[in-house]
Amino acid sequence: MYFAALLARTEDGWEASDTELDDVETLSDLTDLAREASEEDTVLVLIEQEDAWFGVVRVDGEEDPRIYVSDAAAAARSSYGEILLTDELLGRDPGDDDADLDSLDLDGTEDGEPDDANDSEDDEEDESVSGEIVSHSPVGDREILADLGVSEKELLALDEGDALSTIAEALGAAEVLETVR
């Protein structure tokens, strides 16, 4: 099960809105969605797949989006996670990835949920969209929330099950996030 929300910082504090990602196919689409919430202020897109991974996309005005994903391998098995896992984020050269959705190795599971028979194989590494090995480690900008009160160390220590609530609490936005949950 997925949850996605936008947190937009305004003069009056944080405003939250739940968001449908059904029409979002690329990081550019997601960035545009965030900019619609606020063109000038900081907007955070928070995405989680229950107990598997979470991601944060930060959009500050017209700057390029900043991304953090808690578990690259788990996100690689997710259609929403794939949006966040750019070549740059995974340390690949742009253009090397000729893969598409047909080349995904979903190991017979749906929505990126682990297959119990393959758990031992999936513990350390999984294949990404391009067939390259992607580890079960965090990727992206670990300082994405540092100026907002969540240090790199705190971000890395978050548990996938309650990460978004913990982030929202640190930002002073727990109540507004819970209203859209």
PDB file of N, CA, C and O in Angstrom, residues 75-146:
ATOM      1  N   ALA A  75      12.658   0.253  -3.728  1.00  0.00           N
ATOM      2  CA  ALA A  75      12.029   1.266  -4.584  1.00  0.00           C
ATOM      3  C   ALA A  75      12.118   0.883  -6.056  1.00  0.00           C
ATOM      4  O   ALA A  75      11.215   1.184  -6.838  1.00  0.00           O
ATOM      5  N   ALA A  76      13.184   0.185  -6.454  1.00  0.00           N
ATOM      6  CA  ALA A  76      13.346  -0.216  -7.857  1.00  0.00           C
ATOM      7  C   ALA A  76      12.262  -1.192  -8.288  1.00  0.00           C
ATOM      8  O   ALA A  76      11.957  -1.290  -9.470  1.00  0.00           O
ATOM      9  N   ARG A  77      11.662  -1.891  -7.342  1.00  0.00           N
ATOM     10  CA  ARG A  77      10.588  -2.837  -7.658  1.00  0.00           C
ATOM     11  C   ARG A  77       9.220  -2.170  -7.635  1.00  0.00           C
ATOM     12  O   ARG A  77       8.205  -2.838  -7.781  1.00  0.00           O
ATOM     13  N   SER A  78       9.191  -0.878  -7.447  1.00  0.00           N
ATOM     14  CA  SER A  78       7.953  -0.126  -7.305  1.00  0.00           C
ATOM     15  C   SER A  78       7.819   0.875  -8.445  1.00  0.00           C
ATOM     16  O   SER A  78       8.777   1.559  -8.780  1.00  0.00           O
ATOM     17  N   SER A  79       6.631   0.971  -8.996  1.00  0.00           N
ATOM     18  CA  SER A  79       6.437   1.929 -10.086  1.00  0.00           C
ATOM     19  C   SER A  79       6.659   3.365  -9.607  1.00  0.00           C
ATOM     20  O   SER A  79       7.197   4.189 -10.330  1.00  0.00           O
ATOM     21  N   TYR A  80       6.267   3.677  -8.382  1.00  0.00           N
ATOM     22  CA  TYR A  80       6.493   5.030  -7.860  1.00  0.00           C
ATOM     23  C   TYR A  80       7.956   5.236  -7.510  1.00  0.00           C
ATOM     24  O   TYR A  80       8.508   6.308  -7.693  1.00  0.00           O
ATOM     25  N   GLY A  81       8.589   4.210  -7.008  1.00  0.00           N
ATOM     26  CA  GLY A  81      10.011   4.300  -6.696  1.00  0.00           C
ATOM     27  C   GLY A  81      10.845   4.522  -7.928  1.00  0.00           C
ATOM     28  O   GLY A  81      11.834   5.262  -7.908  1.00  0.00           O
ATOM     29  N   GLU A  82      10.450   3.876  -9.019  1.00  0.00           N
ATOM     30  CA  GLU A  82      11.167   4.042 -10.287  1.00  0.00           C
ATOM     31  C   GLU A  82      11.219   5.489 -10.731  1.00  0.00           C
ATOM     32  O   GLU A  82      12.190   5.916 -11.348  1.00  0.00           O
ATOM     33  N   ILE A  83      10.173   6.247 -10.428  1.00  0.00           N
ATOM     34  CA  ILE A  83      10.127   7.658 -10.802  1.00  0.00           C
ATOM     35  C   ILE A  83      11.277   8.408 -10.127  1.00  0.00           C
ATOM     36  O   ILE A  83      11.898   9.279 -10.715  1.00  0.00           O
ATOM     37  N   LEU A  84      11.579   8.027  -8.886  1.00  0.00           N
ATOM     38  CA  LEU A  84      12.597   8.727  -8.106  1.00  0.00           C
ATOM     39  C   LEU A  84      14.013   8.272  -8.412  1.00  0.00           C
ATOM     40  O   LEU A  84      14.960   9.022  -8.234  1.00  0.00           O
ATOM     41  N   LEU A  85      14.171   7.042  -8.867  1.00  0.00           N
ATOM     42  CA  LEU A  85      15.503   6.465  -9.070  1.00  0.00           C
ATOM     43  C   LEU A  85      16.066   6.856 -10.428  1.00  0.00           C
ATOM     44  O   LEU A  85      16.089   6.080 -11.370  1.00  0.00           O
ATOM     45  N   THR A  86      16.553   8.065 -10.503  1.00  0.00           N
ATOM     46  CA  THR A  86      17.135   8.578 -11.743  1.00  0.00           C
ATOM     47  C   THR A  86      18.530   7.999 -11.940  1.00  0.00           C
ATOM     48  O   THR A  86      19.135   7.476 -10.999  1.00  0.00           O
ATOM     49  N   ASP A  87      19.038   8.102 -13.144  1.00  0.00           N
ATOM     50  CA  ASP A  87      20.412   7.660 -13.425  1.00  0.00           C
ATOM     51  C   ASP A  87      21.397   8.339 -12.484  1.00  0.00           C
ATOM     52  O   ASP A  87      22.296   7.711 -11.935  1.00  0.00           O
ATOM     53  N   GLU A  88      21.241   9.638 -12.325  1.00  0.00           N
ATOM     54  CA  GLU A  88      22.143  10.404 -11.469  1.00  0.00           C
ATOM     55  C   GLU A  88      22.091   9.900 -10.027  1.00  0.00           C
ATOM     56  O   GLU A  88      23.121   9.732  -9.379  1.00  0.00           O
ATOM     57  N   LEU A  89      20.903   9.635  -9.530  1.00  0.00           N
ATOM     58  CA  LEU A  89      20.743   9.158  -8.168  1.00  0.00           C
ATOM     59  C   LEU A  89      21.411   7.804  -7.968  1.00  0.00           C
ATOM     60  O   LEU A  89      22.003   7.539  -6.925  1.00  0.00           O
ATOM     61  N   LEU A  90      21.351   6.948  -8.985  1.00  0.00           N
ATOM     62  CA  LEU A  90      21.944   5.616  -8.908  1.00  0.00           C
ATOM     63  C   LEU A  90      23.402   5.584  -9.346  1.00  0.00           C
ATOM     64  O   LEU A  90      24.023   4.523  -9.352  1.00  0.00           O
ATOM     65  N   GLY A  91      23.936   6.737  -9.756  1.00  0.00           N
ATOM     66  CA  GLY A  91      25.329   6.808 -10.157  1.00  0.00           C
ATOM     67  C   GLY A  91      25.608   6.205 -11.521  1.00  0.00           C
ATOM     68  O   GLY A  91      26.710   5.768 -11.804  1.00  0.00           O
ATOM     69  N   ARG A  92      24.591   6.186 -12.386  1.00  0.00           N
ATOM     70  CA  ARG A  92      24.766   5.672 -13.744  1.00  0.00           C
ATOM     71  C   ARG A  92      24.914   6.831 -14.702  1.00  0.00           C
ATOM     72  O   ARG A  92      24.443   7.939 -14.448  1.00  0.00           O
ATOM     73  N   ASP A  93      25.539   6.563 -15.832  1.00  0.00           N
ATOM     74  CA  ASP A  93      25.627   7.565 -16.881  1.00  0.00           C
ATOM     75  C   ASP A  93      24.274   7.684 -17.560  1.00  0.00           C
ATOM     76  O   ASP A  93      23.672   6.679 -17.922  1.00  0.00           O
ATOM     77  N   PRO A  94      23.774   8.907 -17.750  1.00  0.00           N
ATOM     78  CA  PRO A  94      22.508   9.079 -18.457  1.00  0.00           C
ATOM     79  C   PRO A  94      22.579   8.456 -19.850  1.00  0.00           C
ATOM     80  O   PRO A  94      23.604   8.532 -20.523  1.00  0.00           O
ATOM     81  N   GLY A  95      21.506   7.819 -20.251  1.00  0.00           N
ATOM     82  CA  GLY A  95      21.461   7.220 -21.577  1.00  0.00           C
ATOM     83  C   GLY A  95      21.879   5.772 -21.596  1.00  0.00           C
ATOM     84  O   GLY A  95      21.632   5.064 -22.564  1.00  0.00           O
ATOM     85  N   ASP A  96      22.505   5.279 -20.518  1.00  0.00           N
ATOM     86  CA  ASP A  96      22.875   3.868 -20.468  1.00  0.00           C
ATOM     87  C   ASP A  96      21.679   2.970 -20.234  1.00  0.00           C
ATOM     88  O   ASP A  96      21.725   1.782 -20.472  1.00  0.00           O
ATOM     89  N   ASP A  97      20.612   3.545 -19.757  1.00  0.00           N
ATOM     90  CA  ASP A  97      19.440   2.761 -19.399  1.00  0.00           C
ATOM     91  C   ASP A  97      18.458   2.735 -20.563  1.00  0.00           C
ATOM     92  O   ASP A  97      17.676   3.639 -20.740  1.00  0.00           O
ATOM     93  N   ASP A  98      18.517   1.673 -21.353  1.00  0.00           N
ATOM     94  CA  ASP A  98      17.582   1.517 -22.459  1.00  0.00           C
ATOM     95  C   ASP A  98      16.373   0.703 -22.042  1.00  0.00           C
ATOM     96  O   ASP A  98      15.547   0.340 -22.874  1.00  0.00           O
ATOM     97  N   ALA A  99      16.269   0.382 -20.780  1.00  0.00           N
ATOM     98  CA  ALA A  99      15.201  -0.488 -20.296  1.00  0.00           C
ATOM     99  C   ALA A  99      13.881   0.258 -20.219  1.00  0.00           C
ATOM    100  O   ALA A  99      13.817   1.471 -20.151  1.00  0.00           O
ATOM    101  N   ASP A 100      12.831  -0.515 -20.192  1.00  0.00           N
ATOM    102  CA  ASP A 100      11.514   0.023 -19.972  1.00  0.00           C
ATOM    103  C   ASP A 100      10.799  -0.889 -18.987  1.00  0.00           C
ATOM    104  O   ASP A 100      11.391  -1.795 -18.414  1.00  0.00           O
ATOM    105  N   LEU A 101       9.526  -0.673 -18.767  1.00  0.00           N
ATOM    106  CA  LEU A 101       8.792  -1.468 -17.797  1.00  0.00           C
ATOM    107  C   LEU A 101       8.790  -2.954 -18.133  1.00  0.00           C
ATOM    108  O   LEU A 101       8.718  -3.793 -17.246  1.00  0.00           O
ATOM    109  N   ASP A 102       8.873  -3.315 -19.413  1.00  0.00           N
ATOM    110  CA  ASP A 102       8.872  -4.722 -19.800  1.00  0.00           C
ATOM    111  C   ASP A 102      10.107  -5.460 -19.309  1.00  0.00           C
ATOM    112  O   ASP A 102      10.108  -6.674 -19.173  1.00  0.00           O
ATOM    113  N   SER A 103      11.174  -4.743 -19.020  1.00  0.00           N
ATOM    114  CA  SER A 103      12.403  -5.398 -18.595  1.00  0.00           C
ATOM    115  C   SER A 103      12.526  -5.511 -17.084  1.00  0.00           C
ATOM    116  O   SER A 103      13.514  -6.006 -16.584  1.00  0.00           O
ATOM    117  N   LEU A 104      11.533  -5.036 -16.335  1.00  0.00           N
ATOM    118  CA  LEU A 104      11.576  -5.139 -14.887  1.00  0.00           C
ATOM    119  C   LEU A 104      11.558  -6.592 -14.442  1.00  0.00           C
ATOM    120  O   LEU A 104      10.776  -7.395 -14.933  1.00  0.00           O
ATOM    121  N   ASP A 105      12.397  -6.936 -13.503  1.00  0.00           N
ATOM    122  CA  ASP A 105      12.391  -8.260 -12.898  1.00  0.00           C
ATOM    123  C   ASP A 105      11.658  -8.139 -11.577  1.00  0.00           C
ATOM    124  O   ASP A 105      12.244  -7.822 -10.558  1.00  0.00           O
ATOM    125  N   LEU A 106      10.365  -8.359 -11.609  1.00  0.00           N
ATOM    126  CA  LEU A 106       9.565  -8.203 -10.409  1.00  0.00           C
ATOM    127  C   LEU A 106       9.477  -9.490  -9.596  1.00  0.00           C
ATOM    128  O   LEU A 106       8.727  -9.567  -8.646  1.00  0.00           O
ATOM    129  N   ASP A 107      10.194 -10.494  -9.960  1.00  0.00           N
ATOM    130  CA  ASP A 107      10.287 -11.781  -9.286  1.00  0.00           C
ATOM    131  C   ASP A 107       8.938 -12.339  -8.856  1.00  0.00           C
ATOM    132  O   ASP A 107       8.807 -12.958  -7.819  1.00  0.00           O
ATOM    133  N   GLY A 108       7.912 -12.096  -9.682  1.00  0.00           N
ATOM    134  CA  GLY A 108       6.608 -12.696  -9.453  1.00  0.00           C
ATOM    135  C   GLY A 108       5.792 -12.042  -8.368  1.00  0.00           C
ATOM    136  O   GLY A 108       4.767 -12.578  -7.958  1.00  0.00           O
ATOM    137  N   THR A 109       6.212 -10.891  -7.868  1.00  0.00           N
ATOM    138  CA  THR A 109       5.439 -10.229  -6.840  1.00  0.00           C
ATOM    139  C   THR A 109       4.755  -9.022  -7.438  1.00  0.00           C
ATOM    140  O   THR A 109       5.117  -8.531  -8.500  1.00  0.00           O
ATOM    141  N   GLU A 110       3.754  -8.554  -6.727  1.00  0.00           N
ATOM    142  CA  GLU A 110       3.003  -7.407  -7.190  1.00  0.00           C
ATOM    143  C   GLU A 110       3.307  -6.212  -6.302  1.00  0.00           C
ATOM    144  O   GLU A 110       3.523  -6.361  -5.105  1.00  0.00           O
ATOM    145  N   ASP A 111       3.328  -5.036  -6.866  1.00  0.00           N
ATOM    146  CA  ASP A 111       3.536  -3.793  -6.130  1.00  0.00           C
ATOM    147  C   ASP A 111       4.821  -3.774  -5.328  1.00  0.00           C
ATOM    148  O   ASP A 111       4.909  -3.142  -4.294  1.00  0.00           O
ATOM    149  N   GLY A 112       5.820  -4.509  -5.790  1.00  0.00           N
ATOM    150  CA  GLY A 112       7.113  -4.455  -5.133  1.00  0.00           C
ATOM    151  C   GLY A 112       7.185  -5.181  -3.810  1.00  0.00           C
ATOM    152  O   GLY A 112       8.136  -5.047  -3.066  1.00  0.00           O
ATOM    153  N   GLU A 113       6.138  -5.963  -3.451  1.00  0.00           N
ATOM    154  CA  GLU A 113       6.164  -6.696  -2.197  1.00  0.00           C
ATOM    155  C   GLU A 113       7.074  -7.899  -2.332  1.00  0.00           C
ATOM    156  O   GLU A 113       7.112  -8.555  -3.361  1.00  0.00           O
ATOM    157  N   PRO A 114       7.812  -8.228  -1.281  1.00  0.00           N
ATOM    158  CA  PRO A 114       8.759  -9.338  -1.382  1.00  0.00           C
ATOM    159  C   PRO A 114       8.077 -10.684  -1.511  1.00  0.00           C
ATOM    160  O   PRO A 114       7.017 -10.910  -0.948  1.00  0.00           O
ATOM    161  N   ASP A 115       8.714 -11.553  -2.260  1.00  0.00           N
ATOM    162  CA  ASP A 115       8.264 -12.925  -2.415  1.00  0.00           C
ATOM    163  C   ASP A 115       8.963 -13.734  -1.327  1.00  0.00           C
ATOM    164  O   ASP A 115      10.184 -13.782  -1.269  1.00  0.00           O
ATOM    165  N   ASP A 116       8.192 -14.384  -0.432  1.00  0.00           N
ATOM    166  CA  ASP A 116       8.768 -15.092   0.703  1.00  0.00           C
ATOM    167  C   ASP A 116       9.820 -16.101   0.284  1.00  0.00           C
ATOM    168  O   ASP A 116      10.797 -16.311   0.977  1.00  0.00           O
ATOM    169  N   ALA A 117       9.644 -16.745  -0.866  1.00  0.00           N
ATOM    170  CA  ALA A 117      10.588 -17.761  -1.312  1.00  0.00           C
ATOM    171  C   ALA A 117      11.932 -17.153  -1.690  1.00  0.00           C
ATOM    172  O   ALA A 117      12.950 -17.818  -1.653  1.00  0.00           O
ATOM    173  N   ASN A 118      11.936 -15.867  -2.047  1.00  0.00           N
ATOM    174  CA  ASN A 118      13.164 -15.229  -2.482  1.00  0.00           C
ATOM    175  C   ASN A 118      13.744 -14.273  -1.454  1.00  0.00           C
ATOM    176  O   ASN A 118      14.666 -13.536  -1.741  1.00  0.00           O
ATOM    177  N   ASP A 119      13.194 -14.245  -0.233  1.00  0.00           N
ATOM    178  CA  ASP A 119      13.652 -13.290   0.773  1.00  0.00           C
ATOM    179  C   ASP A 119      15.144 -13.376   1.017  1.00  0.00           C
ATOM    180  O   ASP A 119      15.816 -12.360   1.135  1.00  0.00           O
ATOM    181  N   SER A 120      15.690 -14.574   1.099  1.00  0.00           N
ATOM    182  CA  SER A 120      17.116 -14.684   1.400  1.00  0.00           C
ATOM    183  C   SER A 120      17.962 -14.137   0.266  1.00  0.00           C
ATOM    184  O   SER A 120      19.007 -13.550   0.497  1.00  0.00           O
ATOM    185  N   GLU A 121      17.508 -14.305  -0.958  1.00  0.00           N
ATOM    186  CA  GLU A 121      18.246 -13.761  -2.096  1.00  0.00           C
ATOM    187  C   GLU A 121      18.120 -12.249  -2.163  1.00  0.00           C
ATOM    188  O   GLU A 121      19.022 -11.566  -2.607  1.00  0.00           O
ATOM    189  N   ASP A 122      17.002 -11.701  -1.705  1.00  0.00           N
ATOM    190  CA  ASP A 122      16.738 -10.279  -1.820  1.00  0.00           C
ATOM    191  C   ASP A 122      17.332  -9.475  -0.676  1.00  0.00           C
ATOM    192  O   ASP A 122      17.299  -8.259  -0.692  1.00  0.00           O
ATOM    193  N   ASP A 123      17.862 -10.139   0.358  1.00  0.00           N
ATOM    194  CA  ASP A 123      18.344  -9.427   1.527  1.00  0.00           C
ATOM    195  C   ASP A 123      19.450  -8.436   1.200  1.00  0.00           C
ATOM    196  O   ASP A 123      19.503  -7.357   1.762  1.00  0.00           O
ATOM    197  N   GLU A 124      20.361  -8.787   0.321  1.00  0.00           N
ATOM    198  CA  GLU A 124      21.510  -7.931   0.059  1.00  0.00           C
ATOM    199  C   GLU A 124      21.386  -7.092  -1.199  1.00  0.00           C
ATOM    200  O   GLU A 124      21.765  -5.950  -1.221  1.00  0.00           O
ATOM    201  N   GLU A 125      20.901  -7.683  -2.294  1.00  0.00           N
ATOM    202  CA  GLU A 125      20.892  -6.962  -3.565  1.00  0.00           C
ATOM    203  C   GLU A 125      19.675  -7.327  -4.388  1.00  0.00           C
ATOM    204  O   GLU A 125      19.131  -8.401  -4.279  1.00  0.00           O
ATOM    205  N   ASP A 126      19.262  -6.427  -5.240  1.00  0.00           N
ATOM    206  CA  ASP A 126      18.209  -6.659  -6.213  1.00  0.00           C
ATOM    207  C   ASP A 126      18.628  -6.052  -7.531  1.00  0.00           C
ATOM    208  O   ASP A 126      19.532  -5.240  -7.590  1.00  0.00           O
ATOM    209  N   GLU A 127      17.916  -6.436  -8.583  1.00  0.00           N
ATOM    210  CA  GLU A 127      18.210  -5.847  -9.884  1.00  0.00           C
ATOM    211  C   GLU A 127      17.360  -4.611 -10.085  1.00  0.00           C
ATOM    212  O   GLU A 127      16.208  -4.557  -9.692  1.00  0.00           O
ATOM    213  N   SER A 128      17.927  -3.633 -10.709  1.00  0.00           N
ATOM    214  CA  SER A 128      17.200  -2.414 -11.023  1.00  0.00           C
ATOM    215  C   SER A 128      16.563  -2.572 -12.392  1.00  0.00           C
ATOM    216  O   SER A 128      16.645  -3.608 -13.020  1.00  0.00           O
ATOM    217  N   VAL A 129      15.941  -1.509 -12.838  1.00  0.00           N
ATOM    218  CA  VAL A 129      15.291  -1.511 -14.139  1.00  0.00           C
ATOM    219  C   VAL A 129      16.258  -1.890 -15.258  1.00  0.00           C
ATOM    220  O   VAL A 129      15.918  -2.616 -16.170  1.00  0.00           O
ATOM    221  N   SER A 130      17.476  -1.437 -15.166  1.00  0.00           N
ATOM    222  CA  SER A 130      18.432  -1.687 -16.243  1.00  0.00           C
ATOM    223  C   SER A 130      19.131  -3.032 -16.110  1.00  0.00           C
ATOM    224  O   SER A 130      19.973  -3.362 -16.925  1.00  0.00           O
ATOM    225  N   GLY A 131      18.793  -3.793 -15.074  1.00  0.00           N
ATOM    226  CA  GLY A 131      19.435  -5.077 -14.880  1.00  0.00           C
ATOM    227  C   GLY A 131      20.699  -4.974 -14.051  1.00  0.00           C
ATOM    228  O   GLY A 131      21.319  -5.968 -13.735  1.00  0.00           O
ATOM    229  N   GLU A 132      21.109  -3.752 -13.688  1.00  0.00           N
ATOM    230  CA  GLU A 132      22.265  -3.571 -12.826  1.00  0.00           C
ATOM    231  C   GLU A 132      21.854  -3.869 -11.388  1.00  0.00           C
ATOM    232  O   GLU A 132      20.708  -3.758 -11.018  1.00  0.00           O
ATOM    233  N   ILE A 133      22.809  -4.237 -10.582  1.00  0.00           N
ATOM    234  CA  ILE A 133      22.535  -4.530  -9.188  1.00  0.00           C
ATOM    235  C   ILE A 133      22.340  -3.231  -8.416  1.00  0.00           C
ATOM    236  O   ILE A 133      23.137  -2.306  -8.519  1.00  0.00           O
ATOM    237  N   VAL A 134      21.278  -3.176  -7.635  1.00  0.00           N
ATOM    238  CA  VAL A 134      20.987  -2.042  -6.772  1.00  0.00           C
ATOM    239  C   VAL A 134      20.889  -2.589  -5.359  1.00  0.00           C
ATOM    240  O   VAL A 134      20.162  -3.536  -5.106  1.00  0.00           O
ATOM    241  N   SER A 135      21.622  -1.993  -4.444  1.00  0.00           N
ATOM    242  CA  SER A 135      21.639  -2.507  -3.080  1.00  0.00           C
ATOM    243  C   SER A 135      20.459  -1.975  -2.266  1.00  0.00           C
ATOM    244  O   SER A 135      19.817  -1.004  -2.639  1.00  0.00           O
ATOM    245  N   HIS A 136      20.240  -2.629  -1.150  1.00  0.00           N
ATOM    246  CA  HIS A 136      19.201  -2.203  -0.209  1.00  0.00           C
ATOM    247  C   HIS A 136      19.731  -1.093   0.681  1.00  0.00           C
ATOM    248  O   HIS A 136      19.642  -1.158   1.894  1.00  0.00           O
ATOM    249  N   SER A 137      20.293  -0.077   0.103  1.00  0.00           N
ATOM    250  CA  SER A 137      20.828   1.021   0.887  1.00  0.00           C
ATOM    251  C   SER A 137      20.176   2.322   0.450  1.00  0.00           C
ATOM    252  O   SER A 137      19.603   2.411  -0.629  1.00  0.00           O
ATOM    253  N   PRO A 138      20.269   3.343   1.292  1.00  0.00           N
ATOM    254  CA  PRO A 138      19.708   4.644   0.925  1.00  0.00           C
ATOM    255  C   PRO A 138      20.501   5.270  -0.219  1.00  0.00           C
ATOM    256  O   PRO A 138      21.704   5.053  -0.335  1.00  0.00           O
ATOM    257  N   VAL A 139      19.809   6.038  -1.037  1.00  0.00           N
ATOM    258  CA  VAL A 139      20.451   6.791  -2.114  1.00  0.00           C
ATOM    259  C   VAL A 139      19.891   8.200  -2.120  1.00  0.00           C
ATOM    260  O   VAL A 139      18.787   8.448  -1.667  1.00  0.00           O
ATOM    261  N   GLY A 140      20.686   9.101  -2.638  1.00  0.00           N
ATOM    262  CA  GLY A 140      20.223  10.471  -2.804  1.00  0.00           C
ATOM    263  C   GLY A 140      20.845  11.431  -1.815  1.00  0.00           C
ATOM    264  O   GLY A 140      21.873  11.155  -1.195  1.00  0.00           O
ATOM    265  N   ASP A 141      20.212  12.557  -1.677  1.00  0.00           N
ATOM    266  CA  ASP A 141      20.687  13.671  -0.876  1.00  0.00           C
ATOM    267  C   ASP A 141      20.349  13.445   0.597  1.00  0.00           C
ATOM    268  O   ASP A 141      19.217  13.646   1.025  1.00  0.00           O
ATOM    269  N   ARG A 142      21.332  13.050   1.356  1.00  0.00           N
ATOM    270  CA  ARG A 142      21.124  12.742   2.771  1.00  0.00           C
ATOM    271  C   ARG A 142      20.979  13.996   3.624  1.00  0.00           C
ATOM    272  O   ARG A 142      20.594  13.926   4.776  1.00  0.00           O
ATOM    273  N   GLU A 143      21.265  15.142   3.039  1.00  0.00           N
ATOM    274  CA  GLU A 143      21.127  16.432   3.736  1.00  0.00           C
ATOM    275  C   GLU A 143      19.843  17.152   3.300  1.00  0.00           C
ATOM    276  O   GLU A 143      19.678  18.342   3.571  1.00  0.00           O
ATOM    277  N   ILE A 144      18.953  16.445   2.659  1.00  0.00           N
ATOM    278  CA  ILE A 144      17.749  17.031   2.059  1.00  0.00           C
ATOM    279  C   ILE A 144      16.886  17.782   3.072  1.00  0.00           C
ATOM    280  O   ILE A 144      16.257  18.776   2.741  1.00  0.00           O
ATOM    281  N   LEU A 145      16.884  17.327   4.322  1.00  0.00           N
ATOM    282  CA  LEU A 145      16.034  17.947   5.337  1.00  0.00           C
ATOM    283  C   LEU A 145      16.832  18.591   6.471  1.00  0.00           C
ATOM    284  O   LEU A 145      16.262  19.018   7.471  1.00  0.00           O
ATOM    285  N   ALA A 146      18.152  18.653   6.325  1.00  0.00           N
ATOM    286  CA  ALA A 146      19.008  19.146   7.409  1.00  0.00           C
ATOM    287  C   ALA A 146      18.634  20.554   7.854  1.00  0.00           C
ATOM    288  O   ALA A 146      18.559  20.833   9.055  1.00  0.00           O
TER     289      ALA A 146
END
